[in-house]
mmCIF file of C-alpha atoms and ligand atoms in Angstrom:
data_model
loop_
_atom_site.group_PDB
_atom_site.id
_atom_site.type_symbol
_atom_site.label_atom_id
_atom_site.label_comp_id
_atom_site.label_asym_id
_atom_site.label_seq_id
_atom_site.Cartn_x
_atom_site.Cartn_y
_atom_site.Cartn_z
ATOM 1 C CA UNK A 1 32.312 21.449 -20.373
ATOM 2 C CA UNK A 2 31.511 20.207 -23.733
ATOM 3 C CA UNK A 3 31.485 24.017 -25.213
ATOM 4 C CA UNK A 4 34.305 26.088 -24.032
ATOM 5 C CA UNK A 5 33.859 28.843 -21.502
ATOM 6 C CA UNK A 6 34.234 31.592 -23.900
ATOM 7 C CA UNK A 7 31.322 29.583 -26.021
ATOM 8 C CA UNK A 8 28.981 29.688 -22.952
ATOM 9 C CA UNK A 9 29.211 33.428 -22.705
ATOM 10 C CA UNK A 10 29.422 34.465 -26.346
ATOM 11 C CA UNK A 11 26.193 32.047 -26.666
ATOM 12 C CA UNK A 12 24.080 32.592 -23.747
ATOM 13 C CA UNK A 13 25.479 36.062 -22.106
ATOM 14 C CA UNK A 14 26.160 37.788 -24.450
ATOM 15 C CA UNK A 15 23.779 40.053 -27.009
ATOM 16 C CA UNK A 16 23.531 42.379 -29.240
ATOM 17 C CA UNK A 17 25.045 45.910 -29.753
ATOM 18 C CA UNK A 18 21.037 47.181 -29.678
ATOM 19 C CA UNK A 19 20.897 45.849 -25.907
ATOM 20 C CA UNK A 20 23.184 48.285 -24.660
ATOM 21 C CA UNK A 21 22.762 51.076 -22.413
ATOM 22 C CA UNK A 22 23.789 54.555 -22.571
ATOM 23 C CA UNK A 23 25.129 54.529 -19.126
ATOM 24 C CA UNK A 24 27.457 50.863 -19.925
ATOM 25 C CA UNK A 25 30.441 51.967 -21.876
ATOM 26 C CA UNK A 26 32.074 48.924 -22.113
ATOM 27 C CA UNK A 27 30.078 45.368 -21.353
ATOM 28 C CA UNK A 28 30.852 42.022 -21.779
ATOM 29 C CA UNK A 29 34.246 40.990 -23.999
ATOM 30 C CA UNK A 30 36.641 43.012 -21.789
ATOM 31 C CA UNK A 31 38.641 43.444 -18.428
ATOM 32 C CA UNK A 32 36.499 45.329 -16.753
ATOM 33 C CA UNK A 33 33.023 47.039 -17.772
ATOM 34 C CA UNK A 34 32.687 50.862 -17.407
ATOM 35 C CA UNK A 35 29.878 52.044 -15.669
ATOM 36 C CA UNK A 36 28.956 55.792 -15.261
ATOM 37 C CA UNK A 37 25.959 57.553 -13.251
ATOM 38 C CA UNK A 38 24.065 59.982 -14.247
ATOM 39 C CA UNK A 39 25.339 63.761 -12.435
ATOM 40 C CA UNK A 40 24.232 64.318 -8.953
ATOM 41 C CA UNK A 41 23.672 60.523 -8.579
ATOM 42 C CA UNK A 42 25.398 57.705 -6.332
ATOM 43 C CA UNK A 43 25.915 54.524 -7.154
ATOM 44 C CA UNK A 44 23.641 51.892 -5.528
ATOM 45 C CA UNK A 45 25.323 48.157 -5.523
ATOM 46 C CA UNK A 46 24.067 44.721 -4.075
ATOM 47 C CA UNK A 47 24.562 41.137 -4.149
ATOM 48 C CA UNK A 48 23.268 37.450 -3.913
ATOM 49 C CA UNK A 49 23.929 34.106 -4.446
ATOM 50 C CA UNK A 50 22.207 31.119 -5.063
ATOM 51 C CA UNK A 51 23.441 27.481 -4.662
ATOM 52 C CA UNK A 52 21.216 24.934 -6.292
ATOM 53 C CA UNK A 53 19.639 22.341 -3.343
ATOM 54 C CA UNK A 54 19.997 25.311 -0.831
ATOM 55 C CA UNK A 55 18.060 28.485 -2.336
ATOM 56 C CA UNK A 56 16.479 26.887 -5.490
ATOM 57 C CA UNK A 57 14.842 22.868 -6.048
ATOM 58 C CA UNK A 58 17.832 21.897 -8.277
ATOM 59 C CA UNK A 59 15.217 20.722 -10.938
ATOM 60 C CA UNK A 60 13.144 24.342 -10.770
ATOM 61 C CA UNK A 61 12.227 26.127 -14.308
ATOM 62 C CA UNK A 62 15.584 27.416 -15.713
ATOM 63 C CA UNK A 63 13.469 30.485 -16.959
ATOM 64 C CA UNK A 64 12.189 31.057 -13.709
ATOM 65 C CA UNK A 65 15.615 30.648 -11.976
ATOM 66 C CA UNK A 66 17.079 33.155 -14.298
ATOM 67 C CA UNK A 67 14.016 35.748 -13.287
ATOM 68 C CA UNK A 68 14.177 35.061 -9.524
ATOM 69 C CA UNK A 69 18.101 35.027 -10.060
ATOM 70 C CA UNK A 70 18.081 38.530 -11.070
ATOM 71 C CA UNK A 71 14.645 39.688 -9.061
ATOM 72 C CA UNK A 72 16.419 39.134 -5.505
ATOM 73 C CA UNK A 73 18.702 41.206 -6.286
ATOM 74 C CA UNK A 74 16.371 43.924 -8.285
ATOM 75 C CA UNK A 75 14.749 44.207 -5.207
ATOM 76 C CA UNK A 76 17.703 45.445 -3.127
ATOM 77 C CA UNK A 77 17.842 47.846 -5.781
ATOM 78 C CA UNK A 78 13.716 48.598 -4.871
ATOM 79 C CA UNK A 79 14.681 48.932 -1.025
ATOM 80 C CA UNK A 80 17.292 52.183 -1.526
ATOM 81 C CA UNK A 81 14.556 53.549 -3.894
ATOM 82 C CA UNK A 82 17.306 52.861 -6.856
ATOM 83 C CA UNK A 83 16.953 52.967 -10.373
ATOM 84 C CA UNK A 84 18.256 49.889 -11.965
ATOM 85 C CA UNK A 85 21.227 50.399 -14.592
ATOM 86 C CA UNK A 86 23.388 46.998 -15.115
ATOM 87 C CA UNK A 87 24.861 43.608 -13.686
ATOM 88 C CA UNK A 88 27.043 41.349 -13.490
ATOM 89 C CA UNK A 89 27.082 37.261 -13.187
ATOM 90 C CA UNK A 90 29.007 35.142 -11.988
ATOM 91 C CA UNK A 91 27.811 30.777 -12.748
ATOM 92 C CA UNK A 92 29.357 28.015 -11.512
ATOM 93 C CA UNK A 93 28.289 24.479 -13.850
ATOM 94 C CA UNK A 94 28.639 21.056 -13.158
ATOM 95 C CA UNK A 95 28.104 20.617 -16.875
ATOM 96 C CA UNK A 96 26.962 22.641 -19.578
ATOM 97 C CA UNK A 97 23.222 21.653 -20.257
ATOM 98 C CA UNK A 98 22.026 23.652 -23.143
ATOM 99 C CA UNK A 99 18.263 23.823 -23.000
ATOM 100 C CA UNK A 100 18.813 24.617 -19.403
ATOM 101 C CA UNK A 101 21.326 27.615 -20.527
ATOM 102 C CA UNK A 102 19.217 28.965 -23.045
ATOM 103 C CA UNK A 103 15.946 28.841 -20.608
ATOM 104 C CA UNK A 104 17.548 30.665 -17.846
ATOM 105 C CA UNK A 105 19.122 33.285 -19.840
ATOM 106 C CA UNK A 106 15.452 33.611 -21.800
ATOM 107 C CA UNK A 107 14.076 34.543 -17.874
ATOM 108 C CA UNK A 108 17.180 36.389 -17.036
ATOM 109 C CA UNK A 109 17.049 38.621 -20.177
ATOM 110 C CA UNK A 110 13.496 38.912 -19.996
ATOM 111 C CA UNK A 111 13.443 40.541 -16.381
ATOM 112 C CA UNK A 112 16.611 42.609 -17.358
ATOM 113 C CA UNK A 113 15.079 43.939 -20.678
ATOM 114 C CA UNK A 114 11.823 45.180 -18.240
ATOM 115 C CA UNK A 115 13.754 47.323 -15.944
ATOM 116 C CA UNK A 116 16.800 48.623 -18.715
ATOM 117 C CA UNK A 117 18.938 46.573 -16.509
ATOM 118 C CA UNK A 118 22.193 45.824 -19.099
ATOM 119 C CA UNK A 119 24.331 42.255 -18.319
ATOM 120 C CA UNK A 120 27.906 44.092 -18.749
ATOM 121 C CA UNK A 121 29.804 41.132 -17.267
ATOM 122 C CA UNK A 122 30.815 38.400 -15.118
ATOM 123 C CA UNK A 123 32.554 35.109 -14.639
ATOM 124 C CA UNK A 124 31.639 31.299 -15.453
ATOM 125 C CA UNK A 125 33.573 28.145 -14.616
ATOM 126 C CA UNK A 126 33.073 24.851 -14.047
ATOM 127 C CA UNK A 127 32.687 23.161 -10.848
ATOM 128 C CA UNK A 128 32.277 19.788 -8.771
ATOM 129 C CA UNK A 129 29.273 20.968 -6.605
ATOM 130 C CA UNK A 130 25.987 22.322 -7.090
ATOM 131 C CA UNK A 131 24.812 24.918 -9.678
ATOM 132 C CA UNK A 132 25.961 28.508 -8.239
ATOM 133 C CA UNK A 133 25.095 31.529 -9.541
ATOM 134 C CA UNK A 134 26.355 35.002 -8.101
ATOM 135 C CA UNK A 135 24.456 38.292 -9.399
ATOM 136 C CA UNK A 136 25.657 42.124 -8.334
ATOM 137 C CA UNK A 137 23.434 44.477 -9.453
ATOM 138 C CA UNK A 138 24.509 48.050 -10.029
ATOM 139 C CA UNK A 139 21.636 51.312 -9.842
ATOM 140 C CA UNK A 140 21.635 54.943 -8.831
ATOM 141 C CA UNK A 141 19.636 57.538 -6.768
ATOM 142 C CA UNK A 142 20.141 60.811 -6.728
ATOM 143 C CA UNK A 143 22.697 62.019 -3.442
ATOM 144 C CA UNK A 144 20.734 62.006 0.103
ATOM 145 C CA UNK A 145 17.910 60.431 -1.512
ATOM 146 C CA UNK A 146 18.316 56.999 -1.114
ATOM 147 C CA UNK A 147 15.999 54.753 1.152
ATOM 148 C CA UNK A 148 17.390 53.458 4.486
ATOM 149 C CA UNK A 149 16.549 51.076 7.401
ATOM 150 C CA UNK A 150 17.554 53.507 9.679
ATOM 151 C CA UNK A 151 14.916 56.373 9.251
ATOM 152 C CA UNK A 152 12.271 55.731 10.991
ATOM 153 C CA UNK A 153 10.870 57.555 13.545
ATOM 154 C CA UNK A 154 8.095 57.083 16.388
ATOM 155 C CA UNK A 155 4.486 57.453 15.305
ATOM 156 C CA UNK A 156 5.199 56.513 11.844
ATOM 157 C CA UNK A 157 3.044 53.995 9.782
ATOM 158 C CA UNK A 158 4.107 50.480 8.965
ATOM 159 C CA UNK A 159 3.384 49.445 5.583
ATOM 160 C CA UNK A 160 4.391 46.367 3.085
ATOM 161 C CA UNK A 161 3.536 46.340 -0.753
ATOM 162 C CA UNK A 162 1.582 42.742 -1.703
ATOM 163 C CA UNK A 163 1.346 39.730 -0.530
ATOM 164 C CA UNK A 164 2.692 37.851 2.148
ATOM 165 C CA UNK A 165 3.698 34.400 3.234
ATOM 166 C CA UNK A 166 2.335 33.243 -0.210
ATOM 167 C CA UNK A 167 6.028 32.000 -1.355
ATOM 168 C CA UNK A 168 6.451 30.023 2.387
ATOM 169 C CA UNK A 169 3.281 28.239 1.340
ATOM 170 C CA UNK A 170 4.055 26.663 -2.214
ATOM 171 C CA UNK A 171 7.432 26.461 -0.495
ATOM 172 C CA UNK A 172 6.054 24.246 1.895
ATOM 173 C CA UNK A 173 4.278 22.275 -0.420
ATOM 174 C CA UNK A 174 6.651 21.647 -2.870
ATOM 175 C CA UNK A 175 8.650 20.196 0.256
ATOM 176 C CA UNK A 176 5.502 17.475 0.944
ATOM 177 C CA UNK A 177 5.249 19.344 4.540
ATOM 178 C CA UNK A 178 1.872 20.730 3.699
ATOM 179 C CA UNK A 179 -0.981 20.108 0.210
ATOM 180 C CA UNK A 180 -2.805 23.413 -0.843
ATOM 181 C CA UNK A 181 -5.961 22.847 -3.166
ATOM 182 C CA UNK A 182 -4.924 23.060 -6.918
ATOM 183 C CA UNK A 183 -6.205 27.040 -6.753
ATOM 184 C CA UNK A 184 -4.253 28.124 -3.629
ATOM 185 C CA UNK A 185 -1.068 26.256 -5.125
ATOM 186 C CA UNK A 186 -1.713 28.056 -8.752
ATOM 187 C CA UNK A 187 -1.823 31.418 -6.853
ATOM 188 C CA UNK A 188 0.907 30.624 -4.264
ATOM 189 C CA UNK A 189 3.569 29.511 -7.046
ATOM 190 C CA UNK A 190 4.641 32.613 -8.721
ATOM 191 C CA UNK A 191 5.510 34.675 -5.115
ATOM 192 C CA UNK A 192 7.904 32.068 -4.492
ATOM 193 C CA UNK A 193 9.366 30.917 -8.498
ATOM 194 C CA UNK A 194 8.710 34.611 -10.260
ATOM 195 C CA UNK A 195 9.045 37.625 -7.721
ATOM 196 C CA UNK A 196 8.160 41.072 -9.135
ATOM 197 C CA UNK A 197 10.687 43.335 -7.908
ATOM 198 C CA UNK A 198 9.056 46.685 -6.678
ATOM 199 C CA UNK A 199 11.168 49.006 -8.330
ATOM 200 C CA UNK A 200 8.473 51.533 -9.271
ATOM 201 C CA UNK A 201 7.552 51.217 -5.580
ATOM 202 C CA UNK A 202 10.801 52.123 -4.350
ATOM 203 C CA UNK A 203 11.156 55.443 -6.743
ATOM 204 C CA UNK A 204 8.042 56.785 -5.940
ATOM 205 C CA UNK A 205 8.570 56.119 -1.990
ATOM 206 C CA UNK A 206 11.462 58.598 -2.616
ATOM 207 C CA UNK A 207 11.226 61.269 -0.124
ATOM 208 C CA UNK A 208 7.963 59.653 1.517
ATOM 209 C CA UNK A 209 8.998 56.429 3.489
ATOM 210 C CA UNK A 210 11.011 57.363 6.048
ATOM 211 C CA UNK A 211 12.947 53.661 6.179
ATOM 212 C CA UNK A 212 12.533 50.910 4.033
ATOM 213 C CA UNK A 213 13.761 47.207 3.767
ATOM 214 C CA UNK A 214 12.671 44.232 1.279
ATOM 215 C CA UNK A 215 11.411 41.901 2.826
ATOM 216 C CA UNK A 216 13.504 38.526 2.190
ATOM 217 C CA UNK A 217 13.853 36.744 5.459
ATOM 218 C CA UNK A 218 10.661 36.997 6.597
ATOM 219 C CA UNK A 219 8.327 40.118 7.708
ATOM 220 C CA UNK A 220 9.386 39.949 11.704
ATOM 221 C CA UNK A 221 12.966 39.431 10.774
ATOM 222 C CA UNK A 222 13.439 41.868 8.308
ATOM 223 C CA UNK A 223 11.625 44.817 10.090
ATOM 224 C CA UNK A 224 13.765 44.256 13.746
ATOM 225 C CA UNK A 225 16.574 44.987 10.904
ATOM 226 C CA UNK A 226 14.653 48.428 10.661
ATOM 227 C CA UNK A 227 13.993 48.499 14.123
ATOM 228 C CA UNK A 228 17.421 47.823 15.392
ATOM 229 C CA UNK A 229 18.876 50.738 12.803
ATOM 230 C CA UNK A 230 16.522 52.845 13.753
ATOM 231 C CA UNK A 231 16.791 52.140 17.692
ATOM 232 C CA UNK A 232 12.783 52.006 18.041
ATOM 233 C CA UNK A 233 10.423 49.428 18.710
ATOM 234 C CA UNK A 234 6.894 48.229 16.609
ATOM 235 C CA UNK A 235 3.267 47.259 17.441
ATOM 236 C CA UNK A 236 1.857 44.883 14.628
ATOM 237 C CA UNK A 237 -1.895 44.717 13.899
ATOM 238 C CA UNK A 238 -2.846 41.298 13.609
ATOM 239 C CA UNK A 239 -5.927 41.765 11.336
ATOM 240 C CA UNK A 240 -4.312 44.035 8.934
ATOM 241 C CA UNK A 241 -1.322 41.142 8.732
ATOM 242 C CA UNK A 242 -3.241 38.515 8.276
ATOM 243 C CA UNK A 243 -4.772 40.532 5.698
ATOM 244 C CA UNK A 244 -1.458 40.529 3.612
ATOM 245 C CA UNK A 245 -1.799 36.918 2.590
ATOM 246 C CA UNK A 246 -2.532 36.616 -1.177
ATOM 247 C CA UNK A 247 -4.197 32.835 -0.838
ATOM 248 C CA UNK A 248 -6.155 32.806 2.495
ATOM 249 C CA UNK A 249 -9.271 32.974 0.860
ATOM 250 C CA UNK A 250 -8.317 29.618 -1.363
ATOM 251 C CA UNK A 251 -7.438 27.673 1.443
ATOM 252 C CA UNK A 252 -9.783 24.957 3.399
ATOM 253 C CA UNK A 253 -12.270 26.947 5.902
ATOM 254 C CA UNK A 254 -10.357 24.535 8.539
ATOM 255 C CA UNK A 255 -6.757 25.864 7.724
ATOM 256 C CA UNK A 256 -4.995 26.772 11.031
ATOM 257 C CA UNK A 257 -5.069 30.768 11.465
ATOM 258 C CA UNK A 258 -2.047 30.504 13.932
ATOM 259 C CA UNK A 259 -0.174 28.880 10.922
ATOM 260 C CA UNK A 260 -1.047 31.186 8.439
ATOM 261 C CA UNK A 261 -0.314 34.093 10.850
ATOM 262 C CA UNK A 262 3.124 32.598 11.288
ATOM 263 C CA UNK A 263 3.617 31.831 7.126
ATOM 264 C CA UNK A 264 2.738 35.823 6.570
ATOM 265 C CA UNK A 265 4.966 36.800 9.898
ATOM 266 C CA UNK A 266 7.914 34.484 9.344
ATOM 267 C CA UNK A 267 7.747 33.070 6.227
ATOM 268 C CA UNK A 268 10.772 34.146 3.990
ATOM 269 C CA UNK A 269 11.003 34.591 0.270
ATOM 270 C CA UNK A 270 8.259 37.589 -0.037
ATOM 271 C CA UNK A 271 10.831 39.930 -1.913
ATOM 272 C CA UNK A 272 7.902 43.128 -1.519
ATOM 273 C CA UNK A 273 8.748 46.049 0.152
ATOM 274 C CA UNK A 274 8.249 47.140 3.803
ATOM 275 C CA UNK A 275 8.907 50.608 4.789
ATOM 276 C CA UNK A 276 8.012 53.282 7.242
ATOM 277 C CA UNK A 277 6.299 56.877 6.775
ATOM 278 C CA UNK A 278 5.045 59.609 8.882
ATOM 279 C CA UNK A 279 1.002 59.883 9.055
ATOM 280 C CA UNK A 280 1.298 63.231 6.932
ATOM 281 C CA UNK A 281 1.867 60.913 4.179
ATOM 282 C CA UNK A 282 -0.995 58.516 4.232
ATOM 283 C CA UNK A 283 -3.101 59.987 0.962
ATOM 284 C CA UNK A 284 0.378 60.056 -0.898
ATOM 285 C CA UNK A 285 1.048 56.719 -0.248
ATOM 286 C CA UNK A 286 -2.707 55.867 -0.836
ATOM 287 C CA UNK A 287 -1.943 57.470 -4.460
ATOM 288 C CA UNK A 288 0.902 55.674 -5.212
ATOM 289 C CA UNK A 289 -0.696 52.576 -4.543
ATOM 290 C CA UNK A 290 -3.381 53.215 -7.122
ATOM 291 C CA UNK A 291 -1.328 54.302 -9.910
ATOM 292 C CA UNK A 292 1.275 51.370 -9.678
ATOM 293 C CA UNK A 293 -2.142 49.131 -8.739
ATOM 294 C CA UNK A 294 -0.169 47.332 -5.854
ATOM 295 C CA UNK A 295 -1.544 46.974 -2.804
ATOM 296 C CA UNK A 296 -0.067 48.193 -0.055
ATOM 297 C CA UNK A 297 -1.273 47.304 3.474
ATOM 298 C CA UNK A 298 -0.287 49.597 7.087
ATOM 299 C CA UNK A 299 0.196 46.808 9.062
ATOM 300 C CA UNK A 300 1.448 49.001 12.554
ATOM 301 C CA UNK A 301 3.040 51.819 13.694
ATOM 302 C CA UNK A 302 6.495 52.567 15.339
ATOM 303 C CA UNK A 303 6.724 53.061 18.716
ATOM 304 C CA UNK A 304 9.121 54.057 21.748
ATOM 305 C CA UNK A 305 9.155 50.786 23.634
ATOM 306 C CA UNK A 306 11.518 48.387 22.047
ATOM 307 C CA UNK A 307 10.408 45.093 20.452
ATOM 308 C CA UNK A 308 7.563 43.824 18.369
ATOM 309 C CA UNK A 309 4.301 43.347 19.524
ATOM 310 C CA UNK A 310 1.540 41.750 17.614
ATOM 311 C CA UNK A 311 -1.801 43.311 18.844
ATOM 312 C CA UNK A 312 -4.988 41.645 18.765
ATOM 313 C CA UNK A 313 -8.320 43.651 17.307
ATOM 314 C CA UNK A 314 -8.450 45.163 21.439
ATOM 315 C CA UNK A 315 -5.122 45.912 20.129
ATOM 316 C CA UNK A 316 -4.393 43.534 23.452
ATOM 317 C CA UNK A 317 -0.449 41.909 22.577
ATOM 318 C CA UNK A 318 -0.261 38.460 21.934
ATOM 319 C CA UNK A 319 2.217 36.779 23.434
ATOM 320 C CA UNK A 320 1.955 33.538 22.203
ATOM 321 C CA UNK A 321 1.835 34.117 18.705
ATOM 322 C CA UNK A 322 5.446 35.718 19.072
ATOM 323 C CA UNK A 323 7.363 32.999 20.845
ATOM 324 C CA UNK A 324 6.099 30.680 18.515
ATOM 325 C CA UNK A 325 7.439 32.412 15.413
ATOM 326 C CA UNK A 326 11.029 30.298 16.492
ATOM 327 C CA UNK A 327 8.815 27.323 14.475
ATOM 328 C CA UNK A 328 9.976 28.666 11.072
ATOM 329 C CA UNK A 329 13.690 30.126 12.583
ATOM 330 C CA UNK A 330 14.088 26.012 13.590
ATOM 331 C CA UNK A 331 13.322 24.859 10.322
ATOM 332 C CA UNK A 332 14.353 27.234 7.736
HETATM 333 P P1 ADP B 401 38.941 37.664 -17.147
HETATM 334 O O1 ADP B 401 39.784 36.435 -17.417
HETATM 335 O O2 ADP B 401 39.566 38.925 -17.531
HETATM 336 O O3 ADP B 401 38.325 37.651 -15.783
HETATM 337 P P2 ADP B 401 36.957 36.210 -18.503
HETATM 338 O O4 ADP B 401 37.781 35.494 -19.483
HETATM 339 O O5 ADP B 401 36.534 35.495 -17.267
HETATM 340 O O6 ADP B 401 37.694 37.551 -18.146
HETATM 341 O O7 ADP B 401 35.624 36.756 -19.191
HETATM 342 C C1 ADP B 401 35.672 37.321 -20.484
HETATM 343 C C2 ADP B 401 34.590 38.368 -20.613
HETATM 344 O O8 ADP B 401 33.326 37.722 -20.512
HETATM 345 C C3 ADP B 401 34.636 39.437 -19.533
HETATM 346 O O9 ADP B 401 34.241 40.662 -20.116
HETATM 347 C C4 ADP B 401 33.599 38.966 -18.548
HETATM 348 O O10 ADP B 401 33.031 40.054 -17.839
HETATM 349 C C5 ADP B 401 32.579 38.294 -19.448
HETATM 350 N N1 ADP B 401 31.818 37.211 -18.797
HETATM 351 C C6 ADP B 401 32.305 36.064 -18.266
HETATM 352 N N2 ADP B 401 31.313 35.321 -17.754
HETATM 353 C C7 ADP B 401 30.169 36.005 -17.951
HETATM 354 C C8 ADP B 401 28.812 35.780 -17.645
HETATM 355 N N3 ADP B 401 28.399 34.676 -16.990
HETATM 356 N N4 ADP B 401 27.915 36.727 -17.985
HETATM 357 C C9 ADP B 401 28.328 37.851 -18.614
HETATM 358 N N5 ADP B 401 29.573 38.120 -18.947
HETATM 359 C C10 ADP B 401 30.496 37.221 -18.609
HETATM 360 MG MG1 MG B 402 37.585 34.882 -15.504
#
């Protein structure tokens, strides 16, 4: 590294004393950081990591690594129904590109500054192999309070904030395995480069969603995680999934449906929020959705039997469609 390590952090990690937090009492420049919670509150924790070649096109937008860097794990925070409060980061360089730094701590910092979420630490070193870069993400929720995947209960609504299988599509075209028009692309991009993390969402489902999950490996992945904590099963409507796509209506009228139901199903990289709540809660969540204008779509209900079963407008199941969700499990 042409600038020492202690360089790179005092340069691009660390900032000023007006940055700080009241609940960080000591950030970066010591042993450890101190961390308290607010009274009657538990601390919330999660991490990720991203290797460069694996999770992220190794010549992406630094400023949108540093926002997606921090959003996947934001939206852990989201999923417990956690309030945001600090981080830490660990980055492993090949070399020490400056522009690059400065961009991805610009789109880290800016994310951070929107949700008071304080960088009060980490690590950096050099390495041999790809660009790595490790991100733990500290919040709190008041005690009992926080959102689960094992809470729901038969009967209850399915439901998942925004739009789906959006990211899986400019994914897939960025990999050459599939060209969107210029307009679908434009509108596909930002679910998969600059996730919003649905913190609000995950406050306000406080007390209403009886289990909740973000959705990172894919919509029929992620919710037999709920299912299998919960020890229930799920009926999926096919209309109202199919409805969660953010670009169907920019793609060619000749665009295969079966795909598309698979991209929204399977397709990884959403990073919204799926949860469950009983029917006595429909007009809340109705209400929520309009004052945090984010759409949020009851795609099934819980049920009994074990399993998922995607249900045709007769609300017939359609077995087909489910065996051939392996495609993206194969390739992914
Ligand atoms: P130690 O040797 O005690 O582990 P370091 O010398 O690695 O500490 O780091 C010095 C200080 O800089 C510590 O407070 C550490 O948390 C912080 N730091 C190191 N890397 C980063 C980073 N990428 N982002 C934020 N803070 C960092
Ligand atoms: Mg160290």
């Amino acid at each position: 590294m042409s600038l020492g390590e202690f360089d790179v952090i005092s340069r691009f990690f660390t900032r000023p004393p007006s940055f700080q937090h009241s609940a960080v009492h000591v950030g970066v420049g010591d042993d450890c950081a101190l961390l308290s919670v607010s009274p009657g509150h538990v601390l919330t924790t999660s991490m990720d990591l991203l290797v460069a070649g694996r999770h992220f096109f190794p010549d992406v937008n630094p400023k949108h690594l540093g926002h997606k860097a921090l959003a996947v794990n934001l939206s852990d925070l989201a999923a417990c129904g956690a309030k945001p409060l600090a981080f830490l980061l660990g980055i492993s360089l090949p070399r020490v590109d400056q522009t690059w730094l400065s961009e991805f701590s610009a789109g880290l910092f800016a994310l951070a500054d929107q949700h008071g979420c304080v960088l009060m630490g980490g690590d950096t070193t050099a390495c041999d192999g790809p660009v790595t870069i490790s991100i733990t993400v500290f919040g709190e929720v008041p005690v009992n309070r926080a959102l689960l995947r094992s809470g729901a209960r038969v009967g209850d609504g399915i439901y998942v904030s925004g739009q789906l299988g959006d990211a899986r599509l400019a994914l897939e075209h960025r990999l050459g395995k599939l060209t969107l028009p210029p307009t679908a692309l434009q509108a596909a991009l930002p679910s998969l480069e600059l996730p919003i993390p649905r913190i609000s969402l995950g406050i306000a489902l406080r007390g209403i969603a009886s289990a909740c999950i973000d959705l990172s490996d894919g919509l029929y992945g992620d919710l037999q995680h709920v299912l299998a904590a919960s020890r229930c099963g799920a009926d999926l409507f096919q209309t109202s999934v199919l409805s969660c796509s953010g670009v169907q209506s920019l793609l060619p009228a000749d665009f295969s449906s079966s795909y598309l139901l698979q991209t929204v199903s399977s397709g990884g990289d959403d990073y919204e929020l799926l949860f469950t709540a009983p029917d006595v809660h429909s007009h809340a969540i109705q209400a929520i959705a309009a004052r945090l204008d984010t759409d949020l779509h009851r795609i099934g209900r819980i049920t009994e039997s074990p399993g998922i079963r995607m249900l045709d407008e007769q609300g017939v199941p359609l077995q087909v469609l489910c065996a051939s969700f392996d495609h993206f499990s194969a390739s992914s």
